[in-house]
Structures are given as C-alpha cells and as structure tokens.
Coordinates of C-alpha atoms in Angstrom, one line a residue:
M110 CA 62.3 26.6 101.7
Q111 CA 60.9 26.7 105.3
F112 CA 64.4 26.4 106.6
I113 CA 65.7 29.3 104.4
Y114 CA 62.7 31.4 105.5
Q115 CA 63.5 30.7 109.2
V116 CA 67.2 31.6 108.7
F117 CA 66.3 35.0 107.3
Q118 CA 63.6 35.6 109.8
E119 CA 65.9 35.0 112.8
S120 CA 68.9 36.7 111.2
P121 CA 70.3 39.7 113.1
N122 CA 70.8 41.4 109.8
P123 CA 67.9 43.8 108.9
T124 CA 66.4 42.3 105.7
Y125 CA 63.3 43.1 103.6
I126 CA 61.7 42.5 100.2
K127 CA 59.7 45.0 98.2
D128 CA 57.5 44.5 95.2
S129 CA 57.9 46.3 91.9
K130 CA 56.0 49.3 93.3
G131 CA 58.3 49.7 96.3
K132 CA 55.9 48.2 98.8
I133 CA 57.4 46.0 101.6
I134 CA 55.9 42.5 101.2
W135 CA 58.3 40.8 103.7
A136 CA 60.7 41.8 106.4
N137 CA 62.3 40.3 109.5
E138 CA 62.3 41.3 113.1
A139 CA 65.7 42.9 112.9
Y140 CA 64.5 45.3 110.3
A141 CA 61.4 46.3 112.4
L142 CA 63.6 46.7 115.5
L143 CA 66.0 49.0 113.6
H144 CA 63.2 51.3 112.6
G145 CA 61.5 51.3 116.0
S146 CA 58.3 49.7 114.7
S147 CA 56.5 46.3 115.0
L148 CA 56.7 43.8 112.2
P149 CA 52.9 43.4 111.8
Q150 CA 52.5 47.2 111.4
I151 CA 55.2 47.3 108.7
L152 CA 53.7 44.4 106.7
E153 CA 50.2 45.9 107.1
K154 CA 51.2 49.3 105.8
G155 CA 53.8 48.0 103.4
A156 CA 56.1 50.8 104.4
I157 CA 57.9 52.5 107.3
D158 CA 57.7 56.1 108.3
F159 CA 60.3 58.3 106.5
D160 CA 61.5 55.6 104.2
F161 CA 64.6 57.3 102.9
S162 CA 65.5 54.2 100.8
Y163 CA 62.3 54.4 98.7
E164 CA 63.8 56.4 95.8
R165 CA 67.0 54.4 95.7
D166 CA 65.0 51.1 95.8
L167 CA 63.0 52.2 92.8
E168 CA 66.3 52.9 91.0
V169 CA 67.7 49.5 91.8
L170 CA 64.4 47.9 90.7
G171 CA 64.8 49.6 87.3
S172 CA 68.2 48.1 86.8
N173 CA 69.9 44.7 87.1
E174 CA 72.9 45.9 89.1
V175 CA 73.8 45.1 92.7
N176 CA 73.8 48.3 94.8
E177 CA 76.0 48.6 97.9
I178 CA 75.8 51.6 100.3
E179 CA 76.8 52.5 103.8
E180 CA 73.9 53.7 106.0
F181 CA 73.9 55.3 109.4
F182 CA 71.0 54.9 111.9
K183 CA 70.3 56.5 115.2
L184 CA 68.8 54.1 117.7
E185 CA 66.2 54.9 120.4
D186 CA 68.8 54.6 123.1
G187 CA 70.8 57.3 121.4
R188 CA 73.5 55.0 119.9
G189 CA 74.6 55.4 116.3
V190 CA 75.1 52.3 114.2
W191 CA 76.5 51.8 110.7
Y192 CA 75.3 49.2 108.2
L193 CA 76.6 48.0 104.9
T194 CA 73.4 47.4 102.8
V195 CA 73.3 45.3 99.7
K196 CA 70.3 45.7 97.3
K197 CA 69.5 43.4 94.4
T198 CA 66.6 42.9 92.0
V199 CA 65.2 39.4 91.8
E200 CA 63.0 38.3 89.0
Q201 CA 60.3 35.7 89.8
E202 CA 59.1 32.9 87.6
N203 CA 56.0 34.9 86.6
G204 CA 58.2 37.9 85.5
D205 CA 57.5 40.1 88.4
R206 CA 60.5 42.0 89.8
C207 CA 61.2 42.2 93.6
L208 CA 63.9 44.0 95.5
F209 CA 65.9 42.0 98.1
S210 CA 67.8 44.1 100.7
T211 CA 69.9 43.0 103.6
S212 CA 72.2 45.0 105.9
T213 CA 75.3 43.9 107.9
E214 CA 76.4 46.0 110.9
I215 CA 79.9 47.6 110.3
T216 CA 80.0 49.9 113.3
N217 CA 83.1 48.3 114.7
L218 CA 84.8 48.5 111.3
K219 CA 83.9 52.2 111.0
E220 CA 85.2 52.9 114.5
T221 CA 88.4 51.1 113.7
I222 CA 88.8 53.2 110.6
Q223 CA 88.2 56.3 112.7
V224 CA 90.9 55.2 115.2
A225 CA 93.3 54.8 112.3
E226 CA 92.4 58.2 110.9
D227 CA 92.9 59.8 114.3
S228 CA 96.2 58.0 114.6
F229 CA 97.3 59.3 111.2
A230 CA 96.1 62.8 112.3
A231 CA 98.3 62.6 115.4
K232 CA 101.2 61.5 113.2
E233 CA 100.6 64.3 110.8
K234 CA 100.6 66.8 113.6
F235 CA 103.8 65.4 115.1
L236 CA 105.6 65.6 111.7
A237 CA 104.3 69.1 111.2
D238 CA 105.6 70.1 114.6
V239 CA 109.0 68.6 113.8
N240 CA 109.0 70.4 110.5
R241 CA 108.1 73.7 112.1
E242 CA 110.9 73.3 114.7
L243 CA 113.4 72.5 111.9
E244 CA 112.2 75.3 109.6
A245 CA 113.6 78.4 111.3
P246 CA 117.1 77.2 112.0
I247 CA 117.5 75.4 108.6
N248 CA 116.2 78.4 106.7
A249 CA 118.6 80.6 108.7
I250 CA 121.5 78.3 107.6
I251 CA 120.3 78.5 104.0
S252 CA 120.1 82.3 104.1
L253 CA 123.6 82.6 105.6
V254 CA 125.1 80.2 103.1
R255 CA 123.5 82.1 100.2
L256 CA 125.0 85.4 101.6
L257 CA 128.4 83.7 101.9
K258 CA 128.2 82.6 98.2
Q259 CA 128.0 86.2 97.2
T260 CA 131.4 86.9 98.7
F261 CA 134.8 86.2 97.2
I262 CA 135.3 82.4 97.7
S263 CA 137.3 79.7 96.0
K264 CA 135.7 77.0 93.8
D265 CA 136.2 74.4 96.5
Q266 CA 134.5 76.7 99.1
K267 CA 131.6 77.2 96.6
R268 CA 131.3 73.5 96.2
Y269 CA 131.2 73.0 100.0
L270 CA 128.5 75.6 100.4
N271 CA 126.4 74.0 97.6
S272 CA 126.7 70.7 99.6
V273 CA 125.4 72.5 102.7
L274 CA 122.5 73.9 100.8
S275 CA 121.7 70.5 99.3
I276 CA 121.8 68.9 102.8
S277 CA 119.7 71.6 104.3
D278 CA 117.0 71.2 101.7
Y279 CA 117.1 67.5 102.2
I280 CA 116.6 67.9 106.0
L281 CA 113.6 70.1 105.4
D282 CA 112.1 67.6 103.0
V283 CA 112.4 64.5 105.2
P284 CA 109.3 65.2 107.4
K285 CA 107.3 66.1 104.3
D286 CA 108.4 62.9 102.5
V287 CA 107.6 60.8 105.5
L288 CA 104.1 62.3 105.7
E289 CA 103.5 61.9 102.0
Y290 CA 104.8 58.3 102.2
A291 CA 102.4 57.6 105.1
R292 CA 99.5 59.1 103.1
V293 CA 100.2 56.9 100.1
E294 CA 100.6 53.8 102.1
A295 CA 97.4 54.5 104.0
G296 CA 95.5 55.2 100.8
I297 CA 94.6 58.7 101.7
V298 CA 93.7 60.5 98.4
D299 CA 93.1 64.1 97.8
L300 CA 90.5 64.2 95.0
T301 CA 90.7 68.0 94.3
T302 CA 90.8 68.7 90.6
E303 CA 91.5 71.8 88.5
V304 CA 91.3 72.6 84.8
V305 CA 94.6 73.9 83.4
D306 CA 96.8 74.4 80.4
V307 CA 99.2 71.6 81.3
V308 CA 102.1 73.2 79.3
A309 CA 101.9 76.5 81.3
F310 CA 101.4 74.5 84.5
T311 CA 104.4 72.4 83.9
N312 CA 106.6 75.3 82.7
G313 CA 105.8 77.2 85.9
I314 CA 107.0 74.4 88.1
V315 CA 110.2 74.0 86.0
Q316 CA 110.9 77.8 86.2
S317 CA 110.4 77.7 90.0
L318 CA 113.2 75.0 90.2
I319 CA 115.8 76.8 88.0
S320 CA 117.5 78.6 90.9
K321 CA 117.6 75.3 92.9
A322 CA 119.3 73.6 90.0
A323 CA 121.8 76.4 89.6
E324 CA 123.0 75.9 93.2
K325 CA 124.3 72.5 92.0
D326 CA 125.6 74.1 88.7
V327 CA 122.9 72.3 86.8
A328 CA 121.0 74.1 84.0
I329 CA 117.4 72.9 83.6
S330 CA 115.3 73.7 80.5
F331 CA 111.8 72.9 79.4
V332 CA 110.9 71.8 75.9
E333 CA 107.2 72.4 74.9
P334 CA 105.3 69.7 73.0
S335 CA 105.4 69.8 69.2
T336 CA 101.5 69.8 69.1
K337 CA 99.1 72.0 71.0
L338 CA 97.6 70.2 73.9
P339 CA 93.9 70.8 74.9
P340 CA 92.9 71.9 78.5
I341 CA 92.9 69.0 80.9
E342 CA 91.6 68.2 84.3
I343 CA 94.3 67.4 86.8
N344 CA 94.9 66.9 90.5
P345 CA 97.2 69.9 91.1
V346 CA 98.4 68.7 94.5
Y347 CA 99.7 65.3 93.2
L348 CA 100.9 66.4 89.8
S349 CA 102.9 69.3 91.3
L350 CA 104.4 67.0 93.9
V351 CA 105.3 64.4 91.2
L352 CA 106.9 67.0 88.9
V353 CA 108.9 68.6 91.6
K354 CA 110.1 65.2 93.1
V355 CA 111.1 63.9 89.6
I356 CA 112.9 67.0 88.6
R357 CA 114.7 67.3 91.9
C358 CA 115.7 63.7 91.7
A359 CA 117.3 64.4 88.3
I360 CA 119.1 67.4 89.7
R361 CA 120.3 65.5 92.7
Y362 CA 121.7 62.4 90.9
T363 CA 122.9 63.8 87.6
K364 CA 126.5 64.1 86.8
T365 CA 125.9 66.3 83.8
K366 CA 125.5 70.1 83.7
E367 CA 122.2 70.1 81.9
V368 CA 118.8 68.5 82.4
V369 CA 116.0 68.8 79.8
F370 CA 112.4 68.3 80.8
S371 CA 109.8 67.7 78.1
I372 CA 106.2 66.7 77.7
Q373 CA 104.6 65.0 74.7
Q374 CA 101.2 63.6 73.8
K375 CA 101.5 59.8 73.7
Q376 CA 97.9 59.1 72.5
R377 CA 94.4 60.4 72.7
I378 CA 91.5 58.1 73.2
E379 CA 88.0 59.7 73.2
N380 CA 88.0 62.2 76.0
M381 CA 91.3 61.0 77.7
L382 CA 94.7 62.4 76.9
Y383 CA 97.8 60.3 77.6
L384 CA 101.0 62.3 78.2
Q385 CA 104.6 61.2 78.5
F386 CA 106.9 63.3 80.7
S387 CA 110.6 63.0 80.2
I388 CA 113.8 64.2 82.0
R389 CA 116.8 63.6 79.7
N390 CA 120.6 64.0 79.7
I391 CA 121.0 62.5 83.1
G392 CA 124.5 61.1 83.6
L393 CA 123.9 58.9 86.6
D394 CA 126.4 58.2 89.3
Q395 CA 126.9 55.0 91.3
N396 CA 123.2 55.0 92.4
S397 CA 122.0 54.3 88.8
E398 CA 121.5 50.6 89.4
L399 CA 119.5 51.2 92.5
L400 CA 117.4 53.9 90.9
S401 CA 116.7 51.6 88.0
K402 CA 115.5 48.9 90.3
L403 CA 113.4 51.4 92.3
F404 CA 111.5 52.6 89.2
D405 CA 111.1 49.2 87.6
S406 CA 110.2 47.2 90.7
E407 CA 106.7 46.1 91.3
S408 CA 107.5 45.3 95.0
N409 CA 108.0 47.5 98.0
F410 CA 111.6 48.2 97.2
Y411 CA 111.8 50.7 100.0
G412 CA 111.6 47.9 102.5
N413 CA 114.9 46.5 101.2
E414 CA 117.7 47.1 103.7
K415 CA 120.2 47.6 100.9
Y416 CA 118.0 50.3 99.4
K417 CA 117.7 52.0 102.8
R418 CA 121.5 52.2 103.1
S419 CA 122.0 53.4 99.5
G420 CA 121.2 57.1 100.1
V421 CA 118.3 57.1 97.6
D422 CA 115.8 59.3 99.5
L423 CA 112.3 58.4 100.5
G424 CA 110.9 61.2 98.3
V425 CA 111.9 59.3 95.1
Y426 CA 110.0 56.2 96.2
T427 CA 107.0 58.3 97.2
C428 CA 107.1 59.9 93.8
K429 CA 106.9 56.5 92.1
K430 CA 103.9 55.5 94.3
L431 CA 102.1 58.8 93.5
I432 CA 102.5 58.2 89.8
E433 CA 101.1 54.7 90.2
L434 CA 98.3 56.0 92.4
Q435 CA 97.2 58.2 89.5
G436 CA 97.2 55.2 87.1
G437 CA 100.6 56.0 85.5
K438 CA 103.8 54.2 85.0
V439 CA 107.4 55.3 85.6
W440 CA 110.7 53.9 84.5
L441 CA 114.4 54.7 84.0
E442 CA 115.6 54.5 80.4
K443 CA 119.3 54.2 79.8
A444 CA 120.8 55.7 76.6
T445 CA 123.7 54.3 74.6
N446 CA 125.9 57.2 75.6
Q447 CA 125.8 56.2 79.2
G448 CA 123.2 58.9 79.9
A449 CA 119.7 58.2 81.0
S450 CA 116.2 59.6 81.3
I451 CA 113.4 59.3 83.8
E452 CA 110.2 58.6 81.9
F453 CA 106.6 58.5 83.2
T454 CA 103.1 58.5 81.7
L455 CA 99.8 59.8 83.1
S456 CA 96.3 60.1 81.7
F457 CA 94.0 63.1 82.1
P458 CA 90.3 63.9 81.2
I459 CA 90.1 66.4 78.4
V460 CA 88.0 69.6 78.8
Q461 CA 86.1 70.1 75.6
S462 CA 86.9 73.8 75.0
Q463 CA 89.1 76.6 76.3
A464 CA 86.0 78.5 77.4
Q465 CA 85.0 75.6 79.6
A466 CA 88.5 75.4 81.0
L467 CA 88.5 79.0 82.1
E468 CA 85.0 78.7 83.5
K469 CA 85.9 75.7 85.7
S470 CA 89.3 76.9 86.8
E471 CA 90.0 79.4 89.5
V472 CA 93.5 79.9 88.2
P473 CA 93.9 83.2 86.3
N474 CA 94.6 83.3 82.5
P475 CA 98.2 82.0 82.1
D476 CA 99.1 85.1 80.1
K477 CA 98.4 87.2 83.1
S478 CA 100.2 84.9 85.6
I479 CA 103.7 85.5 86.9
H480 CA 106.4 84.2 84.6
P481 CA 110.1 84.9 85.5
D482 CA 111.0 85.9 81.9
H483 CA 108.2 88.1 80.7
S484 CA 105.8 89.1 83.5
V485 CA 104.6 92.6 84.3
E486 CA 106.3 93.8 87.4
L487 CA 104.3 93.1 90.6
K488 CA 104.3 95.0 93.9
L489 CA 104.1 92.7 97.0
L490 CA 103.9 93.3 100.7
L491 CA 105.2 90.6 103.2
V492 CA 104.2 90.9 106.8
D493 CA 106.3 88.5 108.9
D494 CA 108.2 88.9 112.1
N495 CA 110.7 86.1 111.3
Q496 CA 113.8 87.5 109.6
S497 CA 114.7 84.2 108.1
S498 CA 111.3 83.9 106.5
Q499 CA 111.7 87.4 105.0
T500 CA 115.1 86.6 103.6
L501 CA 113.8 83.3 102.1
V502 CA 110.8 84.9 100.4
K503 CA 112.9 87.7 99.0
H504 CA 115.4 85.2 97.6
Q505 CA 112.6 83.0 96.1
I506 CA 111.0 85.8 94.2
Q507 CA 114.2 87.6 93.1
N508 CA 113.9 86.3 89.5
W509 CA 110.2 86.8 89.1
D510 CA 110.3 90.5 88.2
T511 CA 108.7 91.6 91.4
K512 CA 109.3 94.3 94.1
I513 CA 108.5 93.5 97.7
D514 CA 108.1 95.6 100.9
M515 CA 108.8 94.1 104.3
A516 CA 106.9 94.6 107.6
S517 CA 107.7 92.9 110.9
T518 CA 104.5 93.7 112.8
G519 CA 100.8 93.8 112.1
E520 CA 100.8 97.6 112.8
E521 CA 103.6 98.2 110.3
G522 CA 101.8 96.1 107.7
I523 CA 98.6 98.0 108.1
K524 CA 100.6 101.3 107.7
H525 CA 102.2 100.1 104.5
A526 CA 98.8 98.9 103.2
S527 CA 97.2 102.3 103.9
E528 CA 99.9 104.2 101.9
T529 CA 100.9 102.0 98.9
I530 CA 99.0 100.0 96.3
Y531 CA 100.0 96.4 96.2
D532 CA 99.2 93.5 93.8
L533 CA 99.3 91.0 96.7
I534 CA 99.8 91.0 100.4
L535 CA 101.3 88.1 102.3
I536 CA 100.6 88.0 106.0
D537 CA 101.9 85.6 108.7
I538 CA 98.8 85.0 110.9
E539 CA 101.0 84.4 114.1
L540 CA 102.3 88.0 114.5
P541 CA 103.1 89.6 117.9
G542 CA 100.6 92.3 119.0
I543 CA 98.1 92.7 116.1
D544 CA 98.0 89.2 114.6
G545 CA 97.3 88.4 110.9
Y546 CA 93.6 87.9 111.4
E547 CA 93.2 91.4 113.0
A548 CA 95.5 93.0 110.4
V549 CA 93.5 91.7 107.4
S550 CA 90.2 92.7 109.1
V551 CA 91.6 96.3 109.5
I552 CA 92.7 96.4 105.9
R553 CA 89.4 95.1 104.6
K554 CA 87.3 97.6 106.7
S555 CA 89.5 100.6 105.7
E556 CA 88.9 102.8 102.7
G557 CA 92.6 102.4 101.8
P558 CA 94.1 101.4 98.4
N559 CA 94.3 97.7 99.3
Q560 CA 90.7 97.1 100.6
H561 CA 90.1 94.7 97.7
T562 CA 93.7 93.5 97.2
P563 CA 94.2 89.7 97.4
I564 CA 95.7 88.8 100.8
V565 CA 97.3 85.4 101.4
A566 CA 97.7 83.9 104.9
F567 CA 100.9 82.3 105.9
T568 CA 100.1 79.6 108.5
T569 CA 101.9 76.8 110.3
N570 CA 98.7 75.0 111.3
P571 CA 99.3 71.3 110.7
G572 CA 95.6 70.3 110.6
N573 CA 93.1 70.3 107.7
M574 CA 92.8 73.8 106.4
D575 CA 89.5 75.1 105.0
L576 CA 89.8 78.0 102.5
E577 CA 86.3 79.1 103.4
E578 CA 87.3 79.8 107.0
F579 CA 90.1 82.1 105.8
K580 CA 87.8 83.8 103.3
A581 CA 85.3 84.4 106.1
V582 CA 87.8 86.7 107.9
G583 CA 89.0 88.5 104.8
F584 CA 91.8 86.4 103.3
T585 CA 91.8 85.4 99.6
D586 CA 94.0 82.3 100.0
F587 CA 96.4 80.6 102.3
L588 CA 99.8 79.0 102.1
R589 CA 101.0 76.5 104.8
K590 CA 104.6 76.8 106.1
P591 CA 107.0 75.4 105.3
Y592 CA 106.5 75.3 101.5
H593 CA 108.5 74.7 98.4
A594 CA 109.3 77.6 96.0
F595 CA 106.9 76.3 93.5
D596 CA 104.1 76.5 96.1
L597 CA 104.8 80.2 96.5
Y598 CA 105.1 80.6 92.8
L599 CA 101.7 79.1 92.1
C600 CA 100.1 81.0 95.0
I601 CA 101.3 84.3 93.6
S602 CA 100.3 83.3 90.1
R603 CA 96.8 82.4 91.3
N604 CA 96.2 85.6 93.3
T605 CA 98.0 88.4 91.5
G606 CA 97.8 90.9 88.7
H607 CA 95.1 93.2 87.4
Y608 CA 93.0 90.1 86.4
A609 CA 92.5 89.1 90.0
R610 CA 91.8 92.6 91.3
E611 CA 89.4 93.5 88.5
Q612 CA 87.6 90.2 88.9
Q613 CA 86.9 91.1 92.5
R614 CA 85.9 94.8 91.9
N615 CA 84.1 94.5 88.6
T616 CA 82.5 91.0 88.5
K617 CA 79.2 92.2 87.2
E618 CA 80.8 94.7 84.7
E619 CA 83.0 92.0 83.2
G620 CA 79.9 89.8 82.6
E621 CA 81.3 86.5 83.9
V622 CA 80.2 83.4 82.1
E623 CA 77.5 81.8 84.1
Q624 CA 78.4 78.5 85.6
L625 CA 76.9 75.5 83.8
L626 CA 73.6 74.5 85.4
Y627 CA 74.5 70.8 85.1
D628 CA 77.1 68.6 83.5
F629 CA 76.9 64.9 82.7
S630 CA 80.7 64.6 81.8
G631 CA 81.4 63.1 85.3
L632 CA 79.5 60.0 84.2
G633 CA 82.3 59.0 81.9
N634 CA 81.4 57.0 78.8
M635 CA 77.7 56.8 79.9
A636 CA 77.5 60.6 79.2
E637 CA 77.5 59.6 75.5
D638 CA 74.5 57.2 76.0
A639 CA 71.4 59.3 75.1
V640 CA 69.0 56.6 76.5
F641 CA 70.8 56.5 79.8
I642 CA 70.9 60.3 80.1
K643 CA 67.2 60.5 79.5
K644 CA 66.6 58.0 82.3
M645 CA 68.8 60.1 84.6
Q646 CA 66.8 63.2 83.7
K647 CA 63.5 61.4 84.3
L648 CA 64.7 60.0 87.7
F649 CA 65.8 63.5 88.7
I650 CA 62.3 65.0 87.8
D651 CA 60.5 62.2 89.5
L652 CA 62.5 61.9 92.7
V653 CA 64.4 65.0 93.7
P654 CA 61.5 67.4 94.2
G655 CA 59.9 64.9 96.5
Q656 CA 63.2 64.5 98.4
I657 CA 63.4 68.3 98.7
S658 CA 59.9 68.3 100.2
K659 CA 60.9 65.7 102.8
L660 CA 64.0 67.7 103.6
S661 CA 61.9 70.9 104.1
H662 CA 59.5 69.0 106.4
A663 CA 62.5 67.6 108.5
I664 CA 63.9 71.1 108.8
Q665 CA 60.5 72.4 110.0
Q666 CA 60.4 69.6 112.6
R667 CA 64.0 70.3 113.6
D668 CA 64.8 66.6 113.0
W669 CA 68.5 67.3 112.4
D670 CA 69.5 63.6 112.1
T671 CA 67.0 63.2 109.2
V672 CA 68.2 66.5 107.7
A673 CA 71.8 65.3 107.7
L674 CA 70.9 62.0 106.0
L675 CA 68.7 63.6 103.3
A676 CA 71.3 66.3 102.7
H677 CA 74.0 63.7 102.3
S678 CA 72.0 61.7 99.8
L679 CA 71.0 64.8 97.8
K680 CA 74.6 66.1 97.8
S681 CA 75.6 63.0 96.0
T682 CA 72.6 63.2 93.6
Y683 CA 73.5 66.8 92.6
G684 CA 77.2 66.0 92.5
N685 CA 76.8 63.1 90.1
I686 CA 75.5 65.5 87.4
K687 CA 77.5 68.5 88.7
V688 CA 74.7 70.7 89.7
M689 CA 77.3 72.5 91.7
K690 CA 75.3 75.3 93.4
A691 CA 72.8 72.8 94.8
A692 CA 75.6 70.3 95.7
E693 CA 77.6 72.9 97.6
A694 CA 74.4 74.2 99.4
M695 CA 73.6 70.6 100.4
K696 CA 77.1 70.1 101.7
K697 CA 76.7 73.1 104.0
I698 CA 73.2 72.0 105.1
E699 CA 74.7 68.6 106.1
E700 CA 77.5 70.3 108.0
I701 CA 75.1 72.7 109.8
S702 CA 72.6 69.9 110.7
Q703 CA 75.5 67.9 112.2
S704 CA 77.0 70.8 114.2
R705 CA 73.7 72.3 115.2
T706 CA 75.2 75.8 114.6
N707 CA 74.4 78.6 112.3
L708 CA 70.9 77.2 111.8
S709 CA 69.5 80.5 110.5
E710 CA 71.6 79.9 107.3
I711 CA 69.6 76.9 106.3
N712 CA 66.7 78.9 105.0
R713 CA 68.9 80.8 102.6
L714 CA 70.6 77.6 101.4
M715 CA 67.3 75.9 100.9
G716 CA 66.3 78.8 98.7
V717 CA 69.3 78.3 96.5
V718 CA 68.5 74.5 96.3
K719 CA 64.9 75.0 95.4
E720 CA 65.7 77.7 92.8
T721 CA 68.4 75.6 91.2
T722 CA 66.4 72.4 91.3
Q723 CA 63.4 74.2 89.6
K724 CA 65.7 75.4 86.8
V725 CA 67.1 71.9 86.2
V726 CA 63.6 70.3 86.3
E727 CA 62.4 72.9 83.7
V728 CA 65.4 72.2 81.4
F729 CA 65.1 68.4 81.7
S730 CA 61.3 68.6 81.2
K731 CA 61.9 70.6 78.0
E732 CA 64.5 68.2 76.7
L733 CA 62.2 65.2 77.5
D734 CA 59.3 67.1 76.0
I735 CA 57.2 66.7 79.2
A736 CA 54.3 69.0 79.4

C-alpha cells in the first residue's frame, strides 16, 4: 500500500480524492502545482479556490458511472495546457463513497489535432479556389450548350451536346466530391438538424433534378409513401447530399428512360422512424458489377486500382460513406428483368406533433414553399455582374413559376429594389463599385417596398460561414457558390412567399408559439424515466443558480479565462435539456470572453440567462413540489 501511495504521490498526473461531501481528503503535488497552491493548504482547507469541478464531482458521486472530460488550464507562466480527466466513485469497506480523479496531459494531442484541422482548412480553401476558377468557364460552356440545343440540330448533335453537359457537370462536381470525401475520411461531421416533412423535403429535391435528368432523356418521378409519415428530425446537409448523389448516380448509369424514386416506412420503434429509399427501373450498363461491389463492400473499395480506372465517380463512394455515417445501409438490388434498384435505409427521430415540428423548424410551411407544379408565382431580383451566373440562375428557375429581374451592379440593384416589390432578392456580395454589403444596407435603411424583403447573399468565400454575421449586416440567408440546383431551390423555398414576409413584419400580430422553455427529448430513452428526470431537475435547481453566481463574480472581476470555462460548462448543461435561450446566450458569452471584444453585450446576455434560469427553476420546483 505504501508503494501505491508513493506512486500516486510522485505521479506527474494531477490526482485527488474527495469524500462524499466533495471535500478534498488527499491530493498529490502535481494537483497542487496545477492550481498554483501548496499541498498543505489544499488539504487543510479541503478545497481549492474556484473549484469548477465541484458540481460535476457531486454528480459523479451520486452515480456509479465513470466520467471522462477534457479540461483546459491556464498556468502562471501564461501557457495553456489540456488534460483528459477521469473521475470514478469508489466505495470503501464501511460503505462510504469517495471520488477518485486523475488527469493526463493531452496538450500535444490537441495541438496535433489542431494542426490536422488547419491542414484540412488549407485543403478546403484550395479546393474552393479550384472550384471557383472552374465555375465561370464551365458555366459559360453549359449556358452556350443549352442555347445550342434550342436551335435546329440533329439527334446525333443533341446526343453530343448532352454528353458535353454531362461532362461539364462532372467537372464541376469533382472538387466538391474530393472535399466531401476528405471530410468523411477525416470524421468531420456537421451536426446541424432540422425538423421537416420528409416527403415534401424529398419531393423538392427530386423536382430540382428533373431538368438534369431530361438532359439525358431520362424521366424521373417520385412515388409518395402509402402511409402518412410523421415529422422527423434530419441533418438537411447530409440527407440532401445523399439524395442528390444517389439520384444522379441512377441518372448517370441507367440505360432506361425512366427512373422512379420512392420512400416507404420500413418500421417504427418507439420514437425512431426507419425509412427505406428506393431508386427503381435502372437498366445498368457495363459498370453494374462494379457498382454492386461498391455498394456491398465493407472495405475501402475506392482504394482498388481497378475501381479507380472503371469510371465510377468518387461522389458515389462518398454517398455510400455518408449513408453509413448516418447509421444507414445501402445496397444494389438486381431484378429478374435485368433491371436494378439502389436501396438504402436510414433512421430518424420522430417529432411528436406537427405543431412541434413547425415550432422547431425554420423552414416555412411546405404548402407555401415553391413547387414547380403548383406554386404561386414569385417575383425575384438577381444582382450579379457575371453574365454566366445570370444565365444559370434564369435556367434553373425556369420551371418554378417565377419571374426574375436582372441587375449587373449594386446601383442598378438598389434602383430596382426602390421601384418594384419582390418576394426575394439575390445579391452577389463581390460586385464592382457598390458591393453586396453596401447594397443590402441601403435597401434596409430605405423606406422602399423591399425594406423587409428576404435578401440572400451569394458568396464564394470558402471558409466557415456564419449566418449571424450575414444577418448583422441585413441579409436573411446566404448561398455559397458554386451550388447545385437543389441548393437554390431549397434556399428560395426557405426564404420566399407571403409567409416569410409576414413573419418578419407581423411577428407579434401573428402570435407566434412561444419556444419550449426546456425539452428532455435529447436524453433519448432516459427521457421516459421519471425518476431520472426528477434527479436532473433537482441537480439543475441545486447547482445551476450557484454556477450563475460564480459566473457573475468572474465577470465583475474581468477574469475572462474563468468566464470562458464556466460559460462552456453551462452551455452544455442548458443544451442537454434544450433550454435554448440560455444555451445560445452562454455560447455568445463564451465567444466574447475568448475574443475580449463586444464586452458590453455580456450584461444583456446575462440578463437573458438569469431570467430563463429563474423560469426553469420555478417550473422544476413546482413539478418537484419544492416549497
């Protein structure tokens, strides 16, 4: 025992033991050094100043689970270090419970990860630059070919032009596919979710690809499920990418003239919906064997040299990986009549009611979205100095029952906006003279008919885009160039119609449904455990107000490192039970404390946090019957 004690005492890993009340009863020198204190002082007091682990330690003491967290510390010499901390409850022979905590430094690992992320960011920028260089000339080719197809040409000439269009689209897709492939292989996951009517969402994507299929003389249709599907929570980025890639794969490799896309409920287990997507009537060419191996293979089939020489594009492989990344399965199913179908399954959380779906989703009611067959005619304005971009947008929306005005300069766009009422304005931010930022500022400050009209920014910025930054200067949304037709389709659907405008002008008059104060659904099956929920509520009441007080004190002391740590911890606490107002406020407080800018905003954000926390505490206290 003396040997074990000596090992822990001399270990470079900060280690301590707390009793059942959270008092430190043993620690080593490494722990004292990390916190800039002496070991005798810590053991005498039984605590350290600003013990941010106190509440978490009490949680661990109340459970039998091992807790692992990453922690950041600022040393006295100014260096920052990262530790992986493991906490575990140990029960002694007399029944008393103690907490054992030990930390291992992972600064080098974090730095290595950062280097890898920086390397990926550089690769992402390079691919975006390549894509941007390709975009203008390829789109010019596409526009010219489409104009040629409208002239009197032979069937062979039409076939040649269709091949040119197919090749041009493929060239534009290559940098995007390489980037998506790199993201998948690097494990970079976008966790953004959205509540949708999956049938309307899928139908919208199919409709956006009809004209693309027609260029290869392929008719594509969508068959709705035989039973009504409930609203579900999806990752719109990945599901859209998967649907587009699979459908375009079918269009590219089919030998038939018709492709049928359908969606059916496979099974429903508690709050999860399992859907099967199917693309049928595919008469495959000589690549059928390779496609079959690709979809069925568990290995990295793309690394096979035979596959690389086969002509099966990288986007198909990326699509397979994205489906698997979302917990799904994809396969090629051959029919007896030599045809085939691409099948894949995915599971999604079910949203309990349509009202909740509309409350959580920022997408307008599908009945008021654009639909090529039965939408109300929309009036759009496009401000872009690139003639090829104007031609491309005009072609993409030609079947969507819309009218569009064109402007080549910011001045011309402002003039149009001052004279005509539009449902949506699309502005390229990189305009000569008055750029897009200045143009939207002028429109928003004017008393003209489009002061409150949704305005979308077209941008070629390859970096991480923040919608809040665009909203700060007056934009409603943004769309990164280059984009697929379905991206434009969804962007217009999301931002147009009387619904969007009235929502901006008459928010109070319409009496919007107030956002839920909290929501335990993110806890999965534990949300159905009444005992567990009561424990969560009691912990919130006991711990969070105290943490808020510590945060307020740190703000008053202008101790921004402490503010950042506390805000980060509270952001997770609020996020776990979806107290979204407070979680979003904590995210902004964390960002402000790290950047040391816009500090005056913290008081307002703290007001939101305190007000929201008080409401949650009152509700929880009432449900727990706490006086």
